[in-house]
Coordinates of C-alpha atoms and ligand atoms in Angstrom, one line a residue:
M1 CA 198.8 145.4 151.9
C2 CA 201.3 143.2 150.1
G3 CA 203.5 140.9 152.1
I4 CA 207.2 140.9 151.7
V5 CA 209.7 138.3 152.9
G6 CA 213.5 138.0 152.6
Y7 CA 216.1 135.5 153.7
I8 CA 219.9 135.6 153.8
G9 CA 222.0 132.9 155.5
K10 CA 223.0 129.3 155.6
R11 CA 219.7 127.7 154.5
D12 CA 218.2 127.5 151.1
A13 CA 216.2 130.7 150.8
Y14 CA 213.4 129.3 148.7
P15 CA 211.5 127.2 151.3
V16 CA 211.9 129.9 153.9
V17 CA 210.5 132.6 151.6
I18 CA 207.7 130.5 150.2
K19 CA 206.5 129.5 153.7
G20 CA 206.8 133.1 154.8
L21 CA 204.7 134.2 151.8
K22 CA 202.0 131.7 152.8
R23 CA 201.9 133.3 156.3
L24 CA 201.6 136.8 154.8
E25 CA 199.0 135.9 152.2
Y26 CA 196.4 137.6 154.2
R27 CA 198.0 140.9 153.2
G28 CA 197.2 140.3 149.5
Y29 CA 196.8 137.4 147.1
D30 CA 196.6 138.8 143.6
S31 CA 200.0 137.4 142.6
A32 CA 203.2 136.1 144.2
G33 CA 206.8 136.0 143.2
I34 CA 210.3 135.3 144.3
A35 CA 213.8 136.3 143.3
L36 CA 216.9 134.3 144.2
A37 CA 220.5 135.3 144.0
N38 CA 222.0 132.1 142.6
G39 CA 225.1 132.8 140.5
G40 CA 222.8 135.3 138.7
L41 CA 219.2 136.4 139.4
K42 CA 216.4 133.9 139.2
V43 CA 213.0 135.4 139.2
Y44 CA 209.7 133.5 139.2
K45 CA 206.3 135.1 139.5
K46 CA 202.7 134.2 138.9
K47 CA 199.2 135.7 139.0
G48 CA 197.1 134.2 141.9
K49 CA 198.0 132.8 145.3
V50 CA 201.3 131.5 146.5
A51 CA 200.2 127.9 145.7
A52 CA 200.1 128.9 142.0
L53 CA 203.7 130.2 142.2
E54 CA 204.8 127.0 143.9
E55 CA 203.3 125.0 141.1
A56 CA 204.9 127.2 138.5
V57 CA 208.5 126.6 139.8
I58 CA 208.3 122.8 140.0
G59 CA 211.4 121.5 138.2
E60 CA 213.1 124.9 138.2
D61 CA 216.4 125.7 139.8
V62 CA 215.5 127.4 143.1
K63 CA 218.8 127.1 144.9
G64 CA 220.5 130.1 146.6
H65 CA 221.0 131.4 150.1
T66 CA 219.6 134.8 149.4
G67 CA 216.1 135.4 148.4
I68 CA 213.2 137.8 148.4
G69 CA 209.5 137.2 147.9
H70 CA 206.3 139.1 147.5
T71 CA 202.5 138.5 147.7
R72 CA 200.6 141.3 146.1
W73 CA 197.5 143.3 146.6
A74 CA 197.3 145.2 143.4
T75 CA 197.4 149.0 143.3
H76 CA 199.1 150.1 140.1
G77 CA 198.2 147.7 137.3
E78 CA 195.8 144.7 137.2
P79 CA 196.7 141.4 138.9
S80 CA 198.8 139.6 136.3
D81 CA 202.1 137.8 135.8
R82 CA 203.7 140.9 134.4
N83 CA 202.6 143.2 137.3
A84 CA 203.7 140.6 139.9
H85 CA 206.8 141.4 141.9
P86 CA 209.8 141.0 142.0
H87 CA 210.7 143.4 139.2
V88 CA 214.1 143.4 137.6
S89 CA 215.8 146.6 136.5
N90 CA 216.5 147.4 132.9
G91 CA 220.2 146.5 133.3
G92 CA 219.1 143.1 134.6
S93 CA 221.2 143.2 137.7
V94 CA 218.8 144.3 140.5
A95 CA 215.5 142.7 141.6
M96 CA 213.1 144.5 143.9
I97 CA 209.9 143.9 145.8
H98 CA 207.7 146.7 147.3
N99 CA 204.8 147.2 149.6
G100 CA 203.3 150.7 149.4
I101 CA 202.6 153.4 146.8
I102 CA 205.0 155.7 145.1
E103 CA 202.9 158.8 144.6
N104 CA 205.3 160.8 142.3
Y105 CA 206.1 157.8 140.1
A106 CA 204.5 159.3 136.9
Q107 CA 207.0 162.2 136.8
I108 CA 210.0 160.0 137.5
K109 CA 208.8 157.5 134.9
N110 CA 208.7 160.2 132.2
E111 CA 212.2 161.3 133.1
L112 CA 213.4 157.7 132.8
I113 CA 211.6 157.1 129.5
K114 CA 213.4 160.2 128.1
K115 CA 216.6 158.5 129.1
G116 CA 215.7 155.4 127.2
Y117 CA 214.3 153.2 130.0
T118 CA 211.5 150.8 129.1
F119 CA 208.9 149.3 131.4
S120 CA 207.5 145.8 131.3
S121 CA 204.8 146.4 133.9
D122 CA 202.3 149.1 134.9
T123 CA 203.6 149.3 138.5
D124 CA 205.1 152.2 140.4
T125 CA 207.6 149.7 141.8
E126 CA 209.4 149.2 138.5
V127 CA 209.7 153.0 138.2
L128 CA 211.4 153.2 141.6
L129 CA 213.7 150.3 140.8
N130 CA 214.9 151.8 137.5
F131 CA 215.3 155.2 139.2
I132 CA 217.6 153.5 141.7
E133 CA 219.5 151.7 138.9
D134 CA 219.9 155.0 137.0
I135 CA 221.3 156.7 140.1
K136 CA 223.7 153.8 140.7
K137 CA 224.9 153.9 137.1
N138 CA 225.3 157.7 137.0
N139 CA 227.1 158.0 140.3
D140 CA 229.0 154.7 140.0
C141 CA 228.0 154.0 143.6
A142 CA 226.9 151.0 145.7
L143 CA 223.3 149.9 145.6
E144 CA 222.9 151.1 149.2
E145 CA 224.0 154.6 148.2
A146 CA 221.7 154.7 145.2
V147 CA 218.7 153.6 147.3
R148 CA 219.4 156.4 149.8
I149 CA 219.6 159.0 147.1
A150 CA 216.5 157.8 145.3
L151 CA 214.4 157.6 148.5
R152 CA 215.1 161.3 149.3
R153 CA 213.1 162.1 146.2
I154 CA 210.3 159.6 146.7
V155 CA 206.8 160.8 147.8
G156 CA 204.7 158.0 149.2
A157 CA 204.9 154.8 151.3
Y158 CA 207.3 152.0 150.8
C159 CA 208.9 149.0 152.2
I160 CA 211.4 147.7 149.7
L161 CA 213.8 144.8 149.5
L162 CA 216.5 144.6 146.8
I163 CA 219.0 142.0 145.8
D164 CA 221.9 142.7 143.4
R165 CA 223.2 140.0 141.0
D166 CA 226.7 141.4 141.6
D167 CA 226.5 141.3 145.4
P168 CA 224.5 138.2 146.2
D169 CA 225.4 138.2 149.8
T170 CA 223.5 141.4 150.7
I171 CA 219.9 142.4 150.9
I172 CA 219.1 146.1 151.0
A173 CA 215.9 147.1 152.7
A174 CA 214.2 150.4 153.5
R175 CA 210.9 151.5 154.8
K176 CA 208.6 154.5 155.2
G177 CA 205.0 153.9 156.1
S178 CA 204.9 150.2 155.4
P179 CA 206.2 147.8 158.0
L180 CA 209.4 145.9 158.1
V181 CA 210.6 143.4 160.8
I182 CA 214.1 141.8 160.7
G183 CA 214.6 138.5 162.6
I184 CA 218.1 137.9 163.9
G185 CA 219.3 134.3 163.7
K186 CA 222.7 132.7 164.0
N187 CA 224.5 133.8 160.8
E188 CA 221.2 134.4 159.1
H189 CA 218.6 137.1 158.9
F190 CA 214.9 137.0 158.1
L191 CA 213.0 140.0 156.8
A192 CA 209.2 140.3 156.6
S193 CA 206.2 142.6 156.8
D194 CA 205.3 141.1 160.1
A195 CA 206.8 138.6 162.5
S196 CA 204.7 135.6 161.4
P197 CA 207.2 134.3 158.9
I198 CA 210.0 134.8 161.4
V199 CA 208.7 133.4 164.7
E200 CA 209.6 129.7 164.0
Y201 CA 213.3 130.6 163.4
T202 CA 214.0 133.3 166.0
K203 CA 212.3 135.4 168.6
E204 CA 214.9 138.3 168.4
V205 CA 213.6 141.0 166.0
V206 CA 214.3 144.5 165.0
Y207 CA 211.4 146.7 163.9
V208 CA 212.9 149.0 161.3
N209 CA 211.8 152.6 161.6
D210 CA 210.6 155.0 158.9
Y211 CA 213.4 156.5 156.8
E212 CA 215.8 153.8 157.8
I213 CA 217.9 151.6 155.4
A214 CA 219.0 148.2 156.4
I215 CA 222.1 146.5 154.9
V216 CA 221.6 142.9 155.7
R217 CA 224.1 140.1 155.3
A218 CA 224.1 136.6 156.9
D219 CA 226.3 137.7 159.8
E220 CA 225.6 141.5 159.9
L221 CA 222.8 143.9 160.2
I222 CA 223.6 147.6 159.6
L223 CA 220.9 150.3 160.0
K224 CA 221.4 153.8 158.6
N225 CA 219.2 156.8 158.2
L226 CA 218.7 158.6 154.9
G227 CA 221.6 160.9 156.0
N228 CA 223.9 157.8 156.0
E229 CA 224.3 157.9 159.8
R230 CA 224.5 154.5 161.6
Q231 CA 221.5 153.8 163.8
T232 CA 221.6 151.3 166.7
P233 CA 219.3 148.4 166.0
F234 CA 216.9 148.0 168.9
I235 CA 216.4 144.2 169.4
T236 CA 213.1 143.1 170.9
K237 CA 211.9 139.7 172.0
L238 CA 208.8 138.4 170.1
D239 CA 205.8 137.7 172.2
M240 CA 204.3 135.3 169.7
E241 CA 203.8 131.5 169.6
L242 CA 203.8 129.4 166.5
A243 CA 200.4 127.9 167.4
S244 CA 198.9 131.4 167.2
I245 CA 199.6 131.5 163.4
E246 CA 198.4 128.0 162.6
K247 CA 194.9 126.7 162.2
C248 CA 195.1 124.1 165.0
G249 CA 192.5 121.8 163.5
F250 CA 190.0 124.5 162.5
D251 CA 189.0 124.6 158.8
H252 CA 189.7 128.3 158.6
F253 CA 191.6 131.0 160.6
M254 CA 188.3 132.9 160.8
L255 CA 186.5 130.1 162.6
K256 CA 189.5 129.6 164.9
E257 CA 189.6 133.2 165.7
I258 CA 185.8 133.4 166.5
F259 CA 186.3 130.4 168.8
E260 CA 189.3 132.0 170.5
Q261 CA 187.2 134.9 171.8
P262 CA 186.5 133.6 175.3
Q263 CA 190.3 133.4 175.7
T264 CA 191.2 136.6 173.9
I265 CA 188.7 138.7 175.9
F266 CA 190.0 137.0 179.0
D267 CA 193.6 137.9 178.0
C268 CA 192.6 141.4 177.4
L269 CA 191.0 141.8 180.8
R270 CA 193.6 139.8 182.7
G271 CA 195.9 141.8 184.9
R272 CA 193.8 144.9 184.3
L273 CA 190.4 144.4 185.6
D274 CA 190.0 143.3 189.2
A275 CA 186.2 143.1 189.5
E276 CA 186.2 142.1 193.1
N277 CA 188.1 145.1 194.3
G278 CA 186.9 147.4 191.5
T279 CA 190.3 148.3 190.1
I280 CA 191.2 148.8 186.5
T281 CA 195.0 149.0 185.8
M282 CA 196.0 150.5 182.5
G283 CA 199.4 152.1 182.7
G284 CA 199.3 154.1 179.5
I285 CA 195.7 155.4 180.1
Q286 CA 196.4 156.2 183.8
H287 CA 199.1 158.5 182.7
Y288 CA 196.7 160.6 180.6
A289 CA 193.6 160.1 182.9
E290 CA 193.6 163.8 183.9
Q291 CA 193.7 165.0 180.2
I292 CA 191.0 162.5 179.2
M293 CA 188.7 163.6 182.0
N294 CA 189.1 167.2 181.2
A295 CA 189.0 166.8 177.4
G296 CA 186.5 169.0 175.6
R297 CA 185.8 166.0 173.5
I298 CA 187.2 162.6 172.5
I299 CA 187.5 161.8 168.8
M300 CA 187.7 158.1 167.8
I301 CA 189.5 157.6 164.5
A302 CA 189.4 154.3 162.7
C303 CA 188.3 152.3 159.6
G304 CA 186.1 149.4 158.9
T305 CA 185.4 147.1 161.8
S306 CA 187.6 149.2 164.1
W307 CA 185.3 152.1 163.3
H308 CA 182.4 150.1 164.4
A309 CA 184.2 149.5 167.7
G310 CA 184.5 153.3 167.9
L311 CA 180.8 153.7 167.5
V312 CA 180.0 151.4 170.3
A313 CA 182.6 153.2 172.4
E314 CA 181.0 156.6 171.6
Y315 CA 177.7 155.4 173.3
I316 CA 179.6 154.0 176.2
F317 CA 181.8 157.0 176.8
E318 CA 179.0 159.5 176.6
E319 CA 176.8 157.4 178.9
L320 CA 179.4 156.7 181.5
C321 CA 181.9 159.6 181.3
R322 CA 179.7 162.4 180.0
I323 CA 182.4 163.5 177.6
P324 CA 181.3 164.4 174.1
V325 CA 182.6 161.9 171.6
E326 CA 182.9 162.0 167.8
V327 CA 183.7 159.0 165.7
E328 CA 185.5 159.7 162.4
Y329 CA 186.4 157.6 159.4
A330 CA 190.1 158.1 159.2
S331 CA 190.0 158.5 155.4
E332 CA 187.6 161.5 155.7
F333 CA 189.2 163.0 158.7
R334 CA 192.6 163.2 157.1
Y335 CA 191.4 165.0 154.0
R336 CA 189.2 167.6 155.4
N337 CA 190.1 170.5 157.6
P338 CA 188.9 169.3 161.0
V339 CA 188.8 171.6 164.0
I340 CA 191.2 170.2 166.5
H341 CA 191.8 172.0 169.8
K342 CA 194.9 171.5 171.9
G343 CA 194.0 168.9 174.5
D344 CA 191.5 167.1 172.4
V345 CA 191.9 163.4 172.9
I346 CA 192.1 161.2 169.9
I347 CA 191.6 157.5 170.3
A348 CA 193.0 155.6 167.3
I349 CA 191.5 152.1 167.0
S350 CA 193.2 149.6 164.7
Q351 CA 193.9 145.9 164.7
S352 CA 197.0 146.1 162.6
G353 CA 198.3 149.5 163.7
E354 CA 199.3 150.0 160.1
T355 CA 196.2 151.3 158.4
A356 CA 197.5 154.1 156.3
D357 CA 194.5 156.4 156.6
T358 CA 194.4 156.0 160.4
L359 CA 198.1 156.6 160.7
V360 CA 198.1 159.8 158.7
A361 CA 194.9 161.1 160.4
I362 CA 196.5 160.8 163.8
E363 CA 199.7 162.3 162.7
K364 CA 197.7 165.3 161.5
A365 CA 195.8 165.6 164.8
K366 CA 199.1 165.2 166.7
E367 CA 200.7 168.1 164.8
Q368 CA 197.8 170.3 166.0
G369 CA 198.3 169.4 169.6
A370 CA 195.9 166.5 170.2
I371 CA 196.7 163.7 172.6
I372 CA 196.8 160.4 170.7
L373 CA 195.9 157.2 172.5
G374 CA 196.1 153.9 170.5
V375 CA 193.8 151.0 171.0
L376 CA 195.8 148.5 168.9
N377 CA 196.4 144.8 168.5
V378 CA 199.8 144.7 166.9
V379 CA 202.6 145.5 169.4
G380 CA 205.2 147.9 168.0
S381 CA 203.1 148.8 165.0
S382 CA 203.4 152.2 163.2
I383 CA 200.3 153.7 165.0
A384 CA 201.7 152.4 168.3
R385 CA 204.9 154.4 167.7
V386 CA 203.1 157.6 166.8
S387 CA 200.7 157.4 169.8
H388 CA 201.4 159.1 173.1
A389 CA 200.1 156.2 175.0
G390 CA 197.4 153.6 174.7
A391 CA 196.3 150.1 175.5
Y392 CA 197.0 146.9 173.5
T393 CA 194.1 144.6 172.9
H394 CA 196.2 141.4 173.3
A395 CA 193.9 139.4 170.9
G396 CA 196.9 137.6 169.4
H397 CA 197.7 137.4 165.8
E398 CA 194.6 137.8 163.7
I399 CA 195.0 136.2 160.3
G400 CA 191.5 135.9 158.9
V401 CA 190.9 139.0 156.7
A402 CA 187.5 139.5 158.4
S403 CA 188.2 140.9 161.8
T404 CA 186.5 139.0 164.7
K405 CA 188.5 138.5 167.8
A406 CA 190.3 141.9 167.4
F407 CA 186.9 143.6 167.4
T408 CA 185.7 142.1 170.7
A409 CA 189.1 142.8 172.3
Q410 CA 188.7 146.4 171.1
L411 CA 185.3 146.6 172.7
A412 CA 186.7 145.1 176.0
V413 CA 189.6 147.6 176.1
L414 CA 187.4 150.6 175.2
T415 CA 184.9 149.6 177.9
M416 CA 187.6 149.4 180.5
I417 CA 189.0 152.8 179.6
A418 CA 185.5 154.3 179.8
L419 CA 184.9 152.6 183.2
K420 CA 188.2 153.8 184.5
I421 CA 187.6 157.4 183.4
A422 CA 184.0 157.4 184.7
H423 CA 185.1 156.0 188.1
T424 CA 187.9 158.5 188.4
K425 CA 185.7 161.4 187.3
K426 CA 182.9 160.1 189.5
S427 CA 180.4 160.4 186.6
I428 CA 178.9 157.1 187.7
D429 CA 178.3 155.9 191.2
D430 CA 180.1 153.1 192.8
E431 CA 177.2 150.7 192.6
R432 CA 177.0 151.0 188.8
Y433 CA 180.8 150.9 188.5
F434 CA 181.2 147.7 190.5
A435 CA 178.2 146.1 188.7
L436 CA 179.7 146.9 185.3
C437 CA 183.1 145.6 186.3
R438 CA 181.4 142.3 187.3
E439 CA 179.5 142.3 184.0
L440 CA 182.7 142.7 182.1
I441 CA 184.6 139.9 183.9
E442 CA 181.7 137.5 183.1
I443 CA 181.9 138.1 179.4
P444 CA 184.4 135.4 178.4
D445 CA 182.2 132.7 180.0
K446 CA 179.2 134.1 178.3
V447 CA 180.9 134.2 174.9
S448 CA 181.6 130.4 175.4
L449 CA 177.9 129.9 175.9
V450 CA 177.1 131.8 172.7
L451 CA 179.6 129.6 170.8
Q452 CA 177.5 126.6 171.9
Q453 CA 175.0 127.8 169.2
N454 CA 177.5 127.1 166.5
E455 CA 175.6 124.2 165.0
H456 CA 172.3 126.1 165.1
V457 CA 173.9 129.1 163.3
K458 CA 175.4 126.7 160.8
A459 CA 171.9 125.3 160.0
L460 CA 170.5 128.8 159.6
S461 CA 173.3 129.6 157.2
E462 CA 172.0 126.8 154.9
K463 CA 168.5 128.2 155.1
Y464 CA 169.5 131.8 154.2
K465 CA 172.6 131.4 152.0
D466 CA 170.8 132.1 148.7
A467 CA 169.3 135.4 149.8
R468 CA 170.4 138.2 147.5
D469 CA 170.3 140.9 150.1
F470 CA 170.3 141.1 153.9
L471 CA 169.2 143.9 156.2
Y472 CA 170.7 144.2 159.7
L473 CA 168.9 146.3 162.3
G474 CA 169.9 147.3 165.8
R475 CA 169.3 150.1 168.3
G476 CA 171.5 151.9 170.8
Y477 CA 174.6 149.9 171.6
N478 CA 173.5 147.3 169.1
F479 CA 173.3 149.7 166.2
P480 CA 177.0 149.4 165.4
I481 CA 176.7 145.7 165.8
A482 CA 174.2 145.7 163.0
L483 CA 176.7 147.5 160.9
E484 CA 179.4 145.1 161.8
G485 CA 177.1 142.1 161.1
A486 CA 176.4 143.5 157.6
L487 CA 180.1 144.2 157.0
K488 CA 181.1 140.6 157.9
L489 CA 178.5 139.2 155.6
K490 CA 179.5 141.4 152.7
E491 CA 183.2 140.6 153.1
I492 CA 182.9 136.9 153.4
S493 CA 179.8 135.8 151.3
Y494 CA 179.7 138.7 148.8
I495 CA 176.0 139.1 149.6
H496 CA 174.8 142.7 149.6
A497 CA 174.0 143.6 153.2
E498 CA 173.1 146.9 154.9
G499 CA 173.2 147.8 158.5
Y500 CA 170.8 150.4 159.8
P501 CA 169.4 151.8 163.1
A502 CA 166.3 149.8 163.5
A503 CA 163.9 152.8 163.7
E504 CA 165.6 154.6 160.8
M505 CA 164.6 151.7 158.6
K506 CA 161.2 153.3 158.2
H507 CA 162.8 156.2 156.4
G508 CA 163.8 154.3 153.3
P509 CA 165.1 150.8 153.6
I510 CA 161.7 149.4 154.5
A511 CA 161.0 149.7 150.7
L512 CA 163.3 146.8 150.2
V513 CA 161.3 144.5 152.5
D514 CA 159.5 141.6 150.9
E515 CA 159.1 137.9 151.5
H516 CA 162.7 137.3 150.1
L517 CA 164.6 139.7 152.4
P518 CA 166.2 138.3 155.6
V519 CA 166.2 141.0 158.3
V520 CA 168.6 140.3 161.2
F521 CA 167.5 142.1 164.3
V522 CA 170.2 142.6 167.0
A523 CA 167.6 142.8 169.7
T524 CA 169.1 141.9 173.0
K525 CA 167.3 143.3 176.1
D526 CA 168.0 146.9 176.8
A527 CA 166.2 150.0 178.0
Y528 CA 164.3 150.4 174.8
H529 CA 163.7 146.8 173.9
Q530 CA 160.0 147.3 173.4
K531 CA 160.9 149.7 170.5
I532 CA 162.8 147.2 168.5
V533 CA 160.0 144.7 169.0
S534 CA 157.8 147.2 167.3
N535 CA 160.3 147.4 164.5
M536 CA 160.1 143.6 164.1
Q537 CA 156.4 143.8 163.9
E538 CA 156.8 146.4 161.1
I539 CA 159.0 144.0 159.1
K540 CA 156.8 141.0 159.8
A541 CA 153.8 142.9 158.6
R542 CA 155.6 143.3 155.2
K543 CA 156.5 139.6 155.1
G544 CA 160.2 140.0 155.7
K545 CA 162.1 137.0 157.1
V546 CA 163.1 137.9 160.7
I547 CA 166.2 136.4 162.3
S548 CA 166.6 137.8 165.8
I549 CA 169.6 137.8 168.2
I550 CA 167.8 137.9 171.6
T551 CA 168.4 137.6 175.3
E552 CA 167.6 134.4 177.1
G553 CA 164.1 134.7 178.7
D554 CA 162.7 136.9 175.9
T555 CA 159.4 135.4 175.1
V556 CA 158.0 138.1 172.8
S557 CA 160.7 138.3 170.1
P558 CA 160.4 134.6 169.1
T559 CA 156.7 135.1 168.3
L560 CA 157.7 137.6 165.7
S561 CA 160.8 135.9 164.4
D562 CA 161.3 133.1 161.8
D563 CA 164.5 132.2 163.6
V564 CA 166.2 133.2 166.8
I565 CA 169.7 133.0 168.3
V566 CA 169.7 133.3 172.0
V567 CA 172.5 134.9 174.0
P568 CA 173.0 135.2 177.8
A569 CA 171.6 138.2 179.6
A570 CA 174.0 141.0 180.1
D571 CA 174.0 144.7 180.8
E572 CA 173.4 146.7 177.6
I573 CA 176.8 148.2 177.8
V574 CA 178.6 144.9 177.5
A575 CA 175.9 143.1 175.4
P576 CA 177.6 144.0 172.0
L577 CA 180.4 141.7 173.1
L578 CA 177.9 138.8 173.0
S579 CA 175.5 139.9 170.2
V580 CA 178.3 140.2 167.6
V581 CA 179.4 136.6 168.0
P582 CA 176.5 134.9 166.2
L583 CA 176.7 137.4 163.4
Q584 CA 180.4 136.5 162.9
L585 CA 179.4 132.8 162.8
L586 CA 176.5 133.5 160.4
A587 CA 178.7 135.3 158.0
Y588 CA 181.4 132.6 158.2
Y589 CA 179.0 129.7 157.6
I590 CA 177.2 131.5 154.7
G591 CA 180.6 132.2 153.1
V592 CA 181.7 128.6 153.5
A593 CA 178.3 127.3 152.2
K594 CA 178.7 129.4 149.1
G595 CA 182.2 127.9 148.6
Y596 CA 184.3 131.0 149.1
D597 CA 187.7 131.3 150.6
V598 CA 186.6 133.0 153.7
D599 CA 190.1 133.7 155.0
K600 CA 191.0 135.5 151.8
P601 CA 187.9 137.2 150.5
R602 CA 188.3 138.6 147.0
N603 CA 189.7 142.1 146.5
L604 CA 190.5 142.5 150.2
A605 CA 193.7 142.6 152.3
K606 CA 194.1 142.4 156.0
S607 CA 196.2 145.5 156.5
V608 CA 195.3 148.4 154.3
T609 CA 198.6 150.3 154.1
V610 CA 197.5 152.3 151.0
E611 CA 195.0 155.1 151.1
Ligands
M6R1 O1 193.8 147.1 161.0 P1 192.7 148.0 161.2 O2 191.8 147.7 162.3 O3 193.1 149.4 161.2 O4 191.8 147.7 159.9 C1 190.7 148.5 159.6 C2 189.9 147.8 158.5 O5 190.6 147.7 157.3 C3 189.4 146.4 158.9 O6 188.6 146.5 160.1 C4 188.5 145.8 157.8 O7 187.3 146.5 157.7 C5 188.3 144.4 158.1 N1 188.4 143.6 156.9 C6 186.9 144.1 158.6 O8 186.6 142.7 158.8

């Protein structure tokens, strides 16, 4: 949450920072601001998206080779100009931006108020900034030293960038919990929350670690720990192309990402799954195969869409591997007192690898002796660094706030892990194993076929866009897909939607059913297909509108449905990879039809780095 960008070097900082902020807008878009060191400090900030900031600075002096910028997802204080970052210290000499939450800000604020400090915003950021200034003044020390002293007292998460009017050729940065990447150019440096603002300038980056401070000049990058010891910057090469962060002709990133799925699932399987020879190569998992096979249980920890992937995986692991699985919301897991045994295997599922709740939950489990495996999309992310091993999903940069291609890549990776363990453990026979490998390798082509229904789904969205509520029902492997379909619709179209196990619907939600309620059945063919057909009948009998996702060749469901979307036949274990796609399209088109900004739905942010 919140995106931060910094630039120092030979170019004008303003265009680099503004462009970077646009790339990071998916992290929050309540307000945006920029500070430039330009013979003094120039600070411009505005409530709303980056475009509003750009408009506000037309005609202003935006020169300067050092600049920092921020796009905000509000935590402390409403979205407004005054709460927008950057903030400027009481003395007027230091500007700062911040991503994270300072938990002990109230106590520090009181201390500063007693010393005569005043605050022009409601943010925790302004408190930390003035705390730093106070230390700098009292110790008559450099800004870097003041930051170091201040951070030793800070409880919470932060990535901060500071510029000093009196030292315009330096940016000071520090992180704990919130990400920071530094791009290394020729006599210039780029700082950002992720690599997307950096990739067009350089592919050499340093991922700053927790508790590190960076002293960044045009021609120099110094990293130190909070004990003032120099750290060696570890330079990595970015594996990211510019096209991956552009819309490439699509109206929205979300639609582009939905359409990328045949390729992203293929990329995820490539080099790992050899269906012909029945081999699955996953280095990180291989290393822990013994522990996974012998685990008393596996606990999947995740949030949101990633949690839904965990639910599908629970069914798959239990079916194929015969290992008990629990699926936990990270936010609940971290605050209760869960029983964790040494040797329990935790699978952390996260697109961003930065979700604060997931990160803290796995740190807690790790302390108690659990083995942590990450199923993550962002390489080098915080969760990746805490995990013992894992498997990346290789879905590429996901920019739309509503997760789509990351979800199907998570399902593909989790299915491969389950198959690998089941085969090694011999909990499934060779015939089933080979059949499922073949089923999985066929998925990218089958997703392409599902996407051919694009226009049909678009037409359905027009028909149903004015509904007040939606109910999504599914059974077995498709139950979590019903939850995911409902979540997508809520996020993008702001229509109230609930996902439910199809049979459980009789225990309450059926009271909602009338002729106005669209009920989406995720009803692809599986072992219990007849059961969900009965559930359709129950809805039809109460005049609900039935929209069904069905398998080709199903002749019964259409007779009970107002509308159907047909997907290719597939084994029930891999069917969720197909059945979720029309639900993503439906949510997308309803959101667009209602005129909403589907890539940046209200109140949301892509990467939830606060609890
Ligand atoms: O980056 P993560 O996968 O850890 O994020 C988890 C959730 O915040 C995320 O899936 C969220 O629910 C999405 N907006 C869903 O579309």
